Amino acid sequence: MNLMTSKKKFKFVSCLIGFICFLTNDIVFAEDPLIYANNLNYVGAFRLPVGTFGASSFSYASAVITFNPTNKSLFIVGHDQNQMVSEVSIPEPVNSANLSSLKVATVLQNFSDITEGNISNLASGGVKISGTYGKLGGLLVYNNKLIGTSYSYYGVGSPSVATSHFTSGLNLSTLGDFKGMFQVGSDTSGVSFRSGFMSLVPESMQTALGGPVLTGNGCISVVSRTSAGPAAFAFDPANLGVVTPVPDVPLLYYPVTNSTLGNPAPALGEPSSAYWSLSTRIKGMMMIPGSRSLLYFGYHGLGPYCYGGSTGDPALIGTVNDECYDPTGVGGKGPHQYPYIYQAWAYDTNDLIAVKAGQKKPWDVLPYAVWKLPFDFVGVDIYGGSAAYDPSTQRLYIASTGGDTSNLSNRLPLIHVFQVDMTRLASSSYKVKGTVILMKGNLTLKNNGQDEIAVNSDNRANTINFSFMKYYMPGSDYNVTISSHPENQKCAVHRGRGTINANSDIESILITCEDTSIKAPVNFKGTLIK
């Protein structure tokens, strides 16, 4: 793979009243190819070991990860309640649905608190925040140091959060090498836009984007304080502890006042967009050398918006304690949009360069493609999707929290492995697929008024996947409609129209059904006449 980025220079012309014009500075755009789903070839996965290693374990791990080039290993955050870091080997991945066939990583360094007790010291002057607690949002190996971020889990209380970044050594057992917390960016009200995932910037693009590292955060609790979608700010970690605050360059973010990816205040039952909803969680960000793509990874709710508790029993929908249909139970009481998928969001860095040049606003930039990742979502109330990259092998690692379902009492993560191949050709055709929930009976669907399929279910609690028979060319439009509804039910199509543009099957279409038969109200007394 050629890691050098080719570039194209543009001069933008600015004109004043009276037609007096002048040239701005050169703006350098990258010409390297974009990454699509076909460029990420799924290799397989590996497991993490059961047990206690030092002061923590991988059970219920938040699984924030980063690649360590010295040992060809991963640093990883363990149990969500402890927020400690371990180092593990990377065994050869195995592509198998049988979890017992997967290899298990070896612990190279036991768990340690790399913040040395400072994880919640996020207010100005190193003061501990109250009413909430810190979580590790991102890790990155940079210049033989471990760079980390910590963010406020809930983000309310006094004193307010002002700092986010820190440094530590690569030897996890060494004490006294923690330094932080440091403020990145001049605006402390924007700390929750910066305090999460990080990625190295390829050397050839550092000048164009404004720094050697990207940092960002989003999709965390209390959406008004953070980005309603992914975010990216360029900065130089060498400035941590040297310059206060550390200067950065805003490139991508979505304040609640400019939530262009999705509605931050949806009505109940409103379907989510393909990009963002209140149930979206993004925890991984990665730039891949040899491309001009910025990729984000996480999970996304496809269903209609509902706020409340969760239930897997359709008969309990809307009752006092279980307002939302969500068999996974993810998120506890809060926003639900079942079903969920692991998803990739792909951005063109040329759009970010245009933001740096003042030609676009950070919230004007939209993904050029999104696609479903080829592993299932597992309902665990821990955010997943953190990513790491090995440039020597061009392998991408994505963590799935709770993905190892062989031991439900431990809820261990799985680490999925993709081979990045920019020369891999796209398929000549793709399928149009989707999911049906809350249906009982027979449903008939059509795509583009022709390709017809029947979907059947004998229980409203079933989740049914469907696929149209025909294959469709890249660039083809699709339009899924309902030909006939089940008896006593009315169904609706969500995200049923679009274009095949990610070099992958369309899998985000959702059909939801509502029972239209007459029912007695709750606590009804008397005789109901239908």
Coordinates of C-alpha atoms in Angstrom, one line a residue:
M1 CA 0.0 0.0 0.0
N2 CA 1.3 3.4 -0.9
L3 CA 1.2 5.5 2.3
M4 CA 2.1 8.8 0.6
T5 CA -0.9 11.0 0.1
S6 CA -1.2 12.7 -3.3
K7 CA -2.6 16.2 -3.1
K8 CA -4.3 18.9 -5.2
K9 CA -4.0 22.6 -4.6
F10 CA -6.9 25.0 -5.0
K11 CA -6.9 28.8 -4.6
F12 CA -10.2 30.2 -3.4
V13 CA -11.2 33.6 -4.7
S14 CA -12.7 36.1 -2.3
C15 CA -14.4 39.3 -3.6
L16 CA -15.4 42.5 -1.8
I17 CA -18.0 45.0 -2.9
G18 CA -17.0 46.7 -6.1
F19 CA -15.5 43.5 -7.5
I20 CA -12.1 43.8 -5.8
C21 CA -10.9 40.3 -5.6
F22 CA -7.9 38.5 -4.0
L23 CA -6.6 35.0 -3.7
T24 CA -6.5 33.2 -0.3
N25 CA -3.8 30.8 0.7
D26 CA -3.5 27.5 -1.1
I27 CA -5.8 24.8 0.2
V28 CA -4.4 21.3 -0.2
F29 CA -6.9 18.5 -0.8
A30 CA -6.0 14.8 -0.8
E31 CA -6.6 12.7 -3.8
D32 CA -6.2 9.3 -2.2
P33 CA -9.2 6.9 -2.5
L34 CA -12.1 6.7 -0.1
I35 CA -12.7 3.6 2.0
Y36 CA -15.9 1.7 1.5
A37 CA -17.3 -1.5 3.1
N38 CA -15.5 -3.7 0.5
N39 CA -12.1 -2.3 1.6
L40 CA -12.5 -3.7 5.1
N41 CA -12.2 -7.5 4.7
Y42 CA -13.4 -9.3 7.8
V43 CA -10.7 -11.7 9.0
G44 CA -12.3 -13.0 12.2
A45 CA -12.1 -12.3 15.9
F46 CA -10.3 -13.3 19.2
R47 CA -11.4 -13.6 22.8
L48 CA -10.1 -12.2 26.1
P49 CA -9.3 -14.4 29.1
V50 CA -11.6 -15.0 32.1
G51 CA -10.2 -14.1 35.5
T52 CA -8.7 -11.3 37.6
F53 CA -5.4 -9.9 36.4
G54 CA -4.0 -7.6 39.0
A55 CA -6.7 -5.2 40.2
S56 CA -9.4 -5.9 37.6
S57 CA -10.8 -8.2 34.9
F58 CA -12.2 -8.1 31.3
S59 CA -15.7 -8.9 32.6
Y60 CA -18.1 -6.1 31.5
A61 CA -15.2 -4.3 30.0
S62 CA -15.7 -0.9 28.4
A63 CA -13.0 -2.2 26.0
V64 CA -11.4 1.1 24.9
I65 CA -8.4 -0.1 22.9
T66 CA -5.3 1.2 21.2
F67 CA -2.5 -0.5 19.3
N68 CA 1.0 -0.7 20.8
P69 CA 3.6 -1.0 18.0
T70 CA 6.4 -1.9 20.3
N71 CA 4.9 -5.2 21.4
K72 CA 2.4 -5.6 18.5
S73 CA -0.3 -5.7 21.2
L74 CA -3.4 -3.9 22.4
F75 CA -3.9 -1.7 25.5
I76 CA -7.4 -2.2 26.7
V77 CA -9.7 -0.8 29.4
G78 CA -11.2 -3.5 31.6
H79 CA -14.3 -3.7 33.9
D80 CA -16.4 -0.6 33.4
Q81 CA -16.6 0.1 37.1
N82 CA -12.8 0.0 37.6
Q83 CA -11.6 1.8 34.5
M84 CA -8.2 0.2 34.6
V85 CA -5.9 -0.6 31.7
S86 CA -4.2 -3.9 30.7
E87 CA -2.0 -5.0 27.8
V88 CA -2.8 -8.1 25.8
S89 CA -1.3 -10.0 22.9
I90 CA -3.0 -10.3 19.5
P91 CA -3.6 -13.9 18.6
E92 CA -4.3 -14.8 15.0
P93 CA -8.0 -14.2 14.4
V94 CA -10.4 -17.0 13.5
N95 CA -13.5 -16.5 11.4
S96 CA -16.0 -18.8 13.0
A97 CA -19.5 -18.5 14.5
N98 CA -18.4 -21.0 17.1
L99 CA -16.9 -19.0 20.0
S100 CA -14.9 -22.0 21.3
S101 CA -13.0 -22.0 18.0
L102 CA -11.6 -18.5 18.6
K103 CA -8.1 -18.1 20.1
V104 CA -7.7 -16.3 23.5
A105 CA -5.4 -13.3 24.0
T106 CA -2.6 -13.5 26.6
V107 CA -2.2 -10.8 29.3
L108 CA 1.1 -9.1 28.9
Q109 CA 0.6 -6.5 31.7
N110 CA -1.9 -6.7 34.5
F111 CA -4.6 -4.1 35.1
S112 CA -3.5 -0.8 36.5
D113 CA -5.0 2.6 37.2
I114 CA -3.0 4.7 34.7
T115 CA -4.6 7.9 36.0
E116 CA -3.3 7.1 39.5
G117 CA -6.5 8.2 41.1
N118 CA -7.1 11.3 39.0
I119 CA -9.7 9.9 36.6
S120 CA -12.4 12.2 38.0
N121 CA -10.2 15.3 38.6
L122 CA -11.7 17.1 35.6
A123 CA -12.4 20.5 37.0
S124 CA -10.0 23.4 36.6
G125 CA -6.9 23.1 38.8
G126 CA -7.2 19.3 39.1
V127 CA -10.3 19.5 41.3
K128 CA -12.5 16.5 41.5
I129 CA -15.9 16.8 39.9
S130 CA -19.0 16.1 42.1
G131 CA -22.2 14.2 41.4
T132 CA -20.7 12.1 38.7
Y133 CA -17.5 10.3 37.9
G134 CA -14.9 10.0 35.1
K135 CA -14.6 7.3 32.4
L136 CA -11.7 6.6 30.1
G137 CA -12.8 7.7 26.7
G138 CA -9.8 7.1 24.5
L139 CA -6.2 5.7 24.5
L140 CA -3.4 6.3 22.0
V141 CA 0.3 5.3 21.9
Y142 CA 2.2 8.4 20.8
N143 CA 5.9 9.1 20.9
N144 CA 6.5 6.3 23.4
K145 CA 3.8 7.5 25.7
L146 CA 0.3 6.5 26.5
I147 CA -2.1 9.4 25.8
G148 CA -5.5 9.1 27.4
T149 CA -8.8 11.0 27.8
S150 CA -11.3 11.0 30.6
Y151 CA -14.8 12.4 30.4
S152 CA -17.6 13.0 32.9
Y153 CA -20.1 10.2 32.7
Y154 CA -23.1 12.4 33.3
G155 CA -21.7 15.9 32.9
V156 CA -23.6 17.8 35.6
G157 CA -22.7 19.1 39.0
S158 CA -20.3 21.6 40.4
P159 CA -17.5 22.4 39.8
S160 CA -17.9 22.0 36.1
V161 CA -15.7 19.9 33.8
A162 CA -12.8 21.8 32.2
T163 CA -10.1 19.2 31.4
S164 CA -9.9 15.9 29.7
H165 CA -6.4 14.7 28.5
F166 CA -3.5 13.1 30.2
T167 CA -0.2 11.2 29.6
S168 CA 1.3 8.1 31.2
G169 CA 4.0 5.6 30.5
L170 CA 3.8 2.4 28.6
N171 CA 4.9 0.4 31.7
L172 CA 1.6 0.1 33.5
S173 CA 3.1 -0.8 36.8
T174 CA 5.3 2.3 37.0
L175 CA 4.0 4.9 39.5
G176 CA 4.5 8.6 39.2
D177 CA 4.4 8.9 35.4
F178 CA 0.9 10.2 35.2
K179 CA 0.6 13.8 34.1
G180 CA -2.7 15.7 33.7
M181 CA -5.5 16.4 33.5
F182 CA -5.0 19.0 30.7
Q183 CA -7.4 21.2 28.8
V184 CA -7.5 20.9 25.0
G185 CA -9.1 23.8 23.2
S186 CA -9.8 27.3 24.6
D187 CA -13.5 26.8 25.3
T188 CA -14.1 24.7 28.4
S189 CA -17.8 24.4 27.5
G190 CA -16.7 22.2 24.6
V191 CA -14.7 19.7 26.6
S192 CA -17.3 17.0 26.1
F193 CA -16.7 17.4 22.3
R194 CA -13.1 16.4 22.7
S195 CA -12.7 14.0 25.6
G196 CA -13.1 10.6 24.0
F197 CA -11.7 8.6 21.0
M198 CA -8.4 9.5 19.3
S199 CA -6.6 8.7 16.1
L200 CA -3.2 9.3 14.6
V201 CA -3.2 11.5 11.5
P202 CA -1.1 10.2 8.6
E203 CA 2.0 12.3 8.3
S204 CA 1.1 13.5 4.8
M205 CA -2.1 15.0 6.0
Q206 CA -1.0 16.6 9.3
T207 CA -0.5 20.1 7.9
A208 CA -3.7 20.0 5.9
L209 CA -5.8 19.0 9.0
G210 CA -3.8 21.0 11.6
G211 CA -2.1 18.4 13.8
P212 CA -0.7 14.9 14.2
V213 CA -3.6 13.6 16.3
L214 CA -7.4 13.8 16.1
T215 CA -9.5 13.8 19.3
G216 CA -13.3 13.9 19.7
N217 CA -16.3 12.7 21.7
G218 CA -20.0 12.6 21.2
C219 CA -23.2 10.5 21.7
I220 CA -22.8 10.6 25.5
S221 CA -25.4 11.4 28.1
V222 CA -26.8 14.9 28.2
V223 CA -26.7 15.6 24.5
S224 CA -26.7 19.4 25.1
R225 CA -23.1 19.3 26.4
T226 CA -21.6 17.2 23.6
S227 CA -21.7 16.4 19.9
A228 CA -24.9 14.9 18.4
G229 CA -22.8 12.7 16.3
P230 CA -19.0 12.1 15.9
A231 CA -16.5 14.9 16.4
A232 CA -12.9 15.6 15.4
F233 CA -10.4 18.2 16.6
A234 CA -6.7 18.2 15.5
F235 CA -4.1 18.8 18.2
D236 CA -0.5 18.0 19.1
P237 CA 0.0 15.8 22.2
A238 CA 3.5 17.3 22.6
N239 CA 1.7 20.4 23.9
L240 CA 0.1 18.5 26.8
G241 CA 1.6 20.0 30.0
V242 CA 3.5 22.5 28.0
V243 CA 0.9 24.9 26.6
T244 CA -2.3 25.8 28.5
P245 CA -4.8 25.4 27.0
V246 CA -3.5 23.1 24.3
P247 CA -4.5 24.7 21.0
D248 CA -6.6 22.6 18.6
V249 CA -8.3 22.9 15.3
P250 CA -12.1 22.2 15.1
L251 CA -12.9 20.0 12.1
L252 CA -16.1 18.2 12.8
Y253 CA -18.8 18.4 15.4
Y254 CA -22.6 18.7 15.8
P255 CA -23.9 21.0 18.6
V256 CA -27.4 20.4 19.6
T257 CA -28.3 23.7 18.0
N258 CA -27.0 22.4 14.6
S259 CA -27.9 18.7 14.8
T260 CA -27.7 18.0 11.1
L261 CA -27.3 14.2 11.5
G262 CA -30.6 13.7 13.3
N263 CA -33.4 15.2 15.4
P264 CA -32.1 15.8 19.0
A265 CA -35.7 16.1 20.3
P266 CA -37.7 13.5 18.4
A267 CA -41.4 12.8 18.9
L268 CA -42.3 9.4 20.3
G269 CA -42.4 6.9 17.5
E270 CA -40.3 9.0 15.1
P271 CA -37.9 6.8 13.1
S272 CA -34.1 7.5 13.4
S273 CA -32.0 8.8 10.6
A274 CA -29.3 6.6 9.1
Y275 CA -26.7 8.8 10.8
W276 CA -27.6 9.5 14.4
S277 CA -30.3 9.2 17.1
L278 CA -30.4 9.5 20.8
S279 CA -29.5 5.9 21.2
T280 CA -26.4 6.1 19.0
R281 CA -23.1 5.4 20.6
I282 CA -19.8 6.0 18.8
K283 CA -16.6 5.0 20.6
G284 CA -14.0 4.5 17.8
M285 CA -12.3 6.8 15.3
M286 CA -9.6 5.9 12.8
M287 CA -7.7 7.4 9.9
I288 CA -6.2 4.8 7.6
P289 CA -3.0 5.7 5.8
G290 CA -3.3 5.4 2.0
S291 CA -6.9 6.7 2.1
R292 CA -8.5 10.0 2.6
S293 CA -11.2 8.6 4.9
L294 CA -12.0 9.2 8.5
L295 CA -13.9 6.3 9.9
Y296 CA -16.0 6.1 13.1
F297 CA -17.4 2.9 14.7
G298 CA -20.2 2.3 17.2
Y299 CA -23.8 1.1 17.4
H300 CA -26.9 2.7 16.1
G301 CA -30.6 2.2 16.8
L302 CA -32.7 1.7 13.8
G303 CA -36.2 1.7 15.4
P304 CA -38.7 4.4 16.2
Y305 CA -37.8 6.6 19.2
C306 CA -39.2 5.7 22.6
Y307 CA -38.1 6.9 26.1
G308 CA -38.7 4.9 29.2
G309 CA -38.0 1.4 30.5
S310 CA -37.6 -1.6 28.2
T311 CA -39.5 -4.8 27.7
G312 CA -39.3 -7.8 25.4
D313 CA -43.1 -8.5 25.7
P314 CA -45.2 -6.6 23.1
A315 CA -48.2 -6.7 25.5
L316 CA -46.4 -4.5 28.0
I317 CA -45.6 -1.7 25.5
G318 CA -46.8 1.6 26.9
T319 CA -47.5 0.3 30.4
V320 CA -46.2 2.2 33.5
N321 CA -42.9 0.4 33.9
D322 CA -42.1 -0.9 30.4
E323 CA -42.9 1.8 27.8
C324 CA -40.5 0.7 25.1
Y325 CA -40.1 -2.5 23.1
D326 CA -36.4 -3.4 23.4
P327 CA -35.6 -7.0 24.1
T328 CA -31.9 -6.2 24.5
G329 CA -32.6 -3.9 27.5
V330 CA -29.7 -1.7 26.5
G331 CA -29.5 1.7 28.2
G332 CA -31.8 0.9 31.1
K333 CA -34.4 3.6 31.5
G334 CA -33.7 6.1 28.7
P335 CA -33.9 6.4 24.9
H336 CA -34.6 3.2 23.0
Q337 CA -34.6 2.5 19.3
Y338 CA -34.6 -1.3 18.9
P339 CA -33.2 -3.0 16.8
Y340 CA -29.5 -2.0 16.9
I341 CA -26.6 -2.6 14.6
Y342 CA -22.9 -2.0 14.8
Q343 CA -22.1 0.5 12.1
A344 CA -19.3 2.4 10.4
W345 CA -19.6 6.1 9.5
A346 CA -17.2 7.2 6.7
Y347 CA -16.2 10.8 6.2
D348 CA -14.1 12.4 3.4
T349 CA -11.2 14.3 5.0
N350 CA -11.4 16.8 2.2
D351 CA -14.6 18.1 3.8
L352 CA -12.6 18.5 7.1
I353 CA -9.9 20.4 5.2
A354 CA -12.6 22.7 3.8
V355 CA -13.8 23.3 7.4
K356 CA -10.3 24.2 8.5
A357 CA -10.1 26.7 5.6
G358 CA -13.4 28.3 6.6
Q359 CA -15.2 27.0 3.5
K360 CA -17.6 24.9 5.5
K361 CA -19.0 24.8 9.0
P362 CA -18.1 21.7 11.1
W363 CA -21.8 20.6 11.2
D364 CA -22.3 21.0 7.4
V365 CA -20.2 17.9 6.9
L366 CA -22.1 14.6 6.4
P367 CA -20.8 11.0 6.0
Y368 CA -20.3 10.0 2.4
A369 CA -21.5 6.4 3.4
V370 CA -22.6 4.4 6.4
W371 CA -22.8 0.6 6.5
K372 CA -23.5 -2.3 8.9
L373 CA -20.5 -4.1 10.4
P374 CA -20.6 -7.9 10.0
F375 CA -21.1 -8.8 13.6
D376 CA -24.2 -8.8 15.8
F377 CA -25.1 -6.3 18.5
V378 CA -25.2 -7.7 22.0
G379 CA -27.3 -5.9 24.5
V380 CA -24.9 -4.7 27.2
D381 CA -25.2 -1.3 28.9
I382 CA -21.6 -0.5 28.1
Y383 CA -20.6 1.6 25.0
G384 CA -18.7 -0.4 22.4
G385 CA -17.0 0.1 19.1
S386 CA -13.5 1.3 20.1
A387 CA -10.9 0.9 17.3
A388 CA -7.2 0.4 16.9
Y389 CA -5.0 0.1 13.8
D390 CA -1.7 -1.7 13.0
P391 CA -0.1 0.2 10.0
S392 CA 2.5 -2.5 9.5
T393 CA -0.1 -5.2 8.7
Q394 CA -3.0 -2.8 7.7
R395 CA -5.2 -4.6 10.2
L396 CA -8.1 -2.8 12.0
Y397 CA -9.3 -3.9 15.4
I398 CA -12.8 -3.1 16.6
A399 CA -14.1 -4.1 20.1
S400 CA -17.6 -5.5 20.6
T401 CA -18.5 -5.2 24.3
G402 CA -20.3 -8.2 25.6
G403 CA -19.8 -10.0 22.3
D404 CA -18.4 -13.2 24.0
T405 CA -21.8 -14.7 25.0
S406 CA -20.3 -18.1 26.0
N407 CA -20.0 -16.9 29.6
L408 CA -22.9 -14.5 30.3
S409 CA -21.9 -14.1 33.9
N410 CA -18.7 -12.3 32.7
R411 CA -19.9 -10.6 29.5
L412 CA -16.4 -10.5 28.0
P413 CA -15.7 -8.4 24.9
L414 CA -14.7 -9.8 21.5
I415 CA -12.1 -8.1 19.3
H416 CA -13.0 -8.2 15.7
V417 CA -10.3 -8.0 13.0
F418 CA -10.5 -6.5 9.5
Q419 CA -7.8 -6.4 6.8
V420 CA -7.7 -3.1 5.1
D421 CA -7.3 -3.6 1.3
M422 CA -7.6 -0.5 -0.9
T423 CA -7.1 -2.6 -4.0
R424 CA -10.0 -4.9 -3.3
L425 CA -12.7 -4.6 -5.9
A426 CA -16.4 -4.0 -5.0
S427 CA -19.0 -6.6 -5.8
S428 CA -21.0 -6.0 -9.0
S429 CA -24.3 -6.2 -7.1
Y430 CA -25.9 -6.1 -3.7
K431 CA -29.0 -7.2 -1.8
V432 CA -31.7 -5.0 -0.2
K433 CA -32.4 -6.3 3.3
G434 CA -34.2 -5.3 6.5
T435 CA -35.9 -6.2 9.7
V436 CA -39.5 -6.6 10.8
I437 CA -40.6 -6.2 14.4
L438 CA -43.9 -6.4 16.3
M439 CA -45.7 -8.3 13.5
K440 CA -48.0 -11.3 13.7
G441 CA -49.4 -12.7 10.5
N442 CA -48.5 -12.2 6.8
L443 CA -46.8 -9.1 5.3
T444 CA -46.1 -8.5 1.6
L445 CA -43.3 -6.1 0.6
K446 CA -42.2 -4.8 -2.8
N447 CA -39.0 -3.0 -3.9
N448 CA -39.3 -0.5 -6.7
G449 CA -42.8 -1.8 -7.3
Q450 CA -41.7 -5.1 -8.6
D451 CA -39.5 -7.4 -6.5
E452 CA -42.0 -8.9 -4.1
I453 CA -41.5 -11.0 -1.0
A454 CA -43.7 -12.4 1.8
V455 CA -42.8 -12.2 5.4
N456 CA -44.5 -14.3 8.1
S457 CA -44.5 -14.4 11.9
D458 CA -46.6 -16.3 14.4
N459 CA -45.6 -14.1 17.4
R460 CA -45.3 -10.3 17.7
A461 CA -42.2 -10.9 19.9
N462 CA -40.3 -12.3 16.9
T463 CA -37.7 -10.2 15.1
I464 CA -37.6 -11.3 11.4
N465 CA -34.9 -10.5 8.9
F466 CA -35.9 -10.3 5.2
S467 CA -34.0 -10.0 1.9
F468 CA -35.4 -9.3 -1.5
M469 CA -34.5 -11.9 -4.1
K470 CA -33.0 -9.7 -6.8
Y471 CA -29.5 -8.2 -6.7
Y472 CA -29.0 -4.5 -7.4
M473 CA -26.1 -2.7 -9.0
P474 CA -24.0 -0.1 -7.1
G475 CA -25.7 3.3 -7.5
S476 CA -29.2 1.8 -7.9
D477 CA -32.1 3.3 -6.1
Y478 CA -34.4 1.3 -3.9
N479 CA -37.9 2.0 -2.6
V480 CA -39.5 -0.5 -0.3
T481 CA -43.3 -0.4 0.1
I482 CA -46.0 -2.5 1.7
S483 CA -48.4 -4.4 -0.6
S484 CA -50.5 -6.0 2.1
H485 CA -50.6 -5.7 5.9
P486 CA -51.2 -8.5 8.4
E487 CA -54.8 -8.8 9.6
N488 CA -55.6 -6.4 12.5
Q489 CA -52.2 -4.7 12.0
K490 CA -50.9 -1.6 10.3
C491 CA -47.2 -1.6 9.4
A492 CA -44.8 1.2 8.4
V493 CA -41.5 1.3 6.5
H494 CA -38.6 3.3 8.0
R495 CA -35.6 4.3 5.8
G496 CA -37.1 2.4 2.9
R497 CA -35.8 4.7 0.2
G498 CA -32.2 5.4 -0.8
T499 CA -29.2 4.6 -3.1
I500 CA -26.8 1.7 -2.8
N501 CA -23.6 3.8 -2.3
A502 CA -21.4 2.0 0.4
N503 CA -20.4 -1.1 -1.6
S504 CA -22.4 -3.2 0.8
D505 CA -25.9 -4.7 1.2
I506 CA -28.6 -2.3 2.4
E507 CA -29.5 -3.6 5.9
S508 CA -31.0 -0.6 7.7
I509 CA -34.6 -0.9 6.4
L510 CA -37.0 -1.4 9.3
I511 CA -40.7 -2.4 9.3
T512 CA -42.7 -1.8 12.5
C513 CA -46.3 -3.0 13.0
E514 CA -49.0 -1.7 15.2
D515 CA -51.9 -3.7 16.5
T516 CA -55.2 -2.1 15.3
S517 CA -57.6 -4.5 17.0
I518 CA -59.8 -2.9 19.6
K519 CA -58.5 -3.4 23.1
A520 CA -59.9 -2.8 26.6
P521 CA -58.1 0.1 28.4
V522 CA -55.9 -0.7 31.3
N523 CA -58.0 -1.4 34.5
F524 CA -61.2 -1.5 32.3
K525 CA -64.2 -2.9 34.0
G526 CA -67.4 -4.0 32.2
T527 CA -68.2 -5.5 28.8
L528 CA -66.2 -4.6 25.7
I529 CA -68.3 -4.7 22.5
K530 CA -66.2 -5.0 19.3

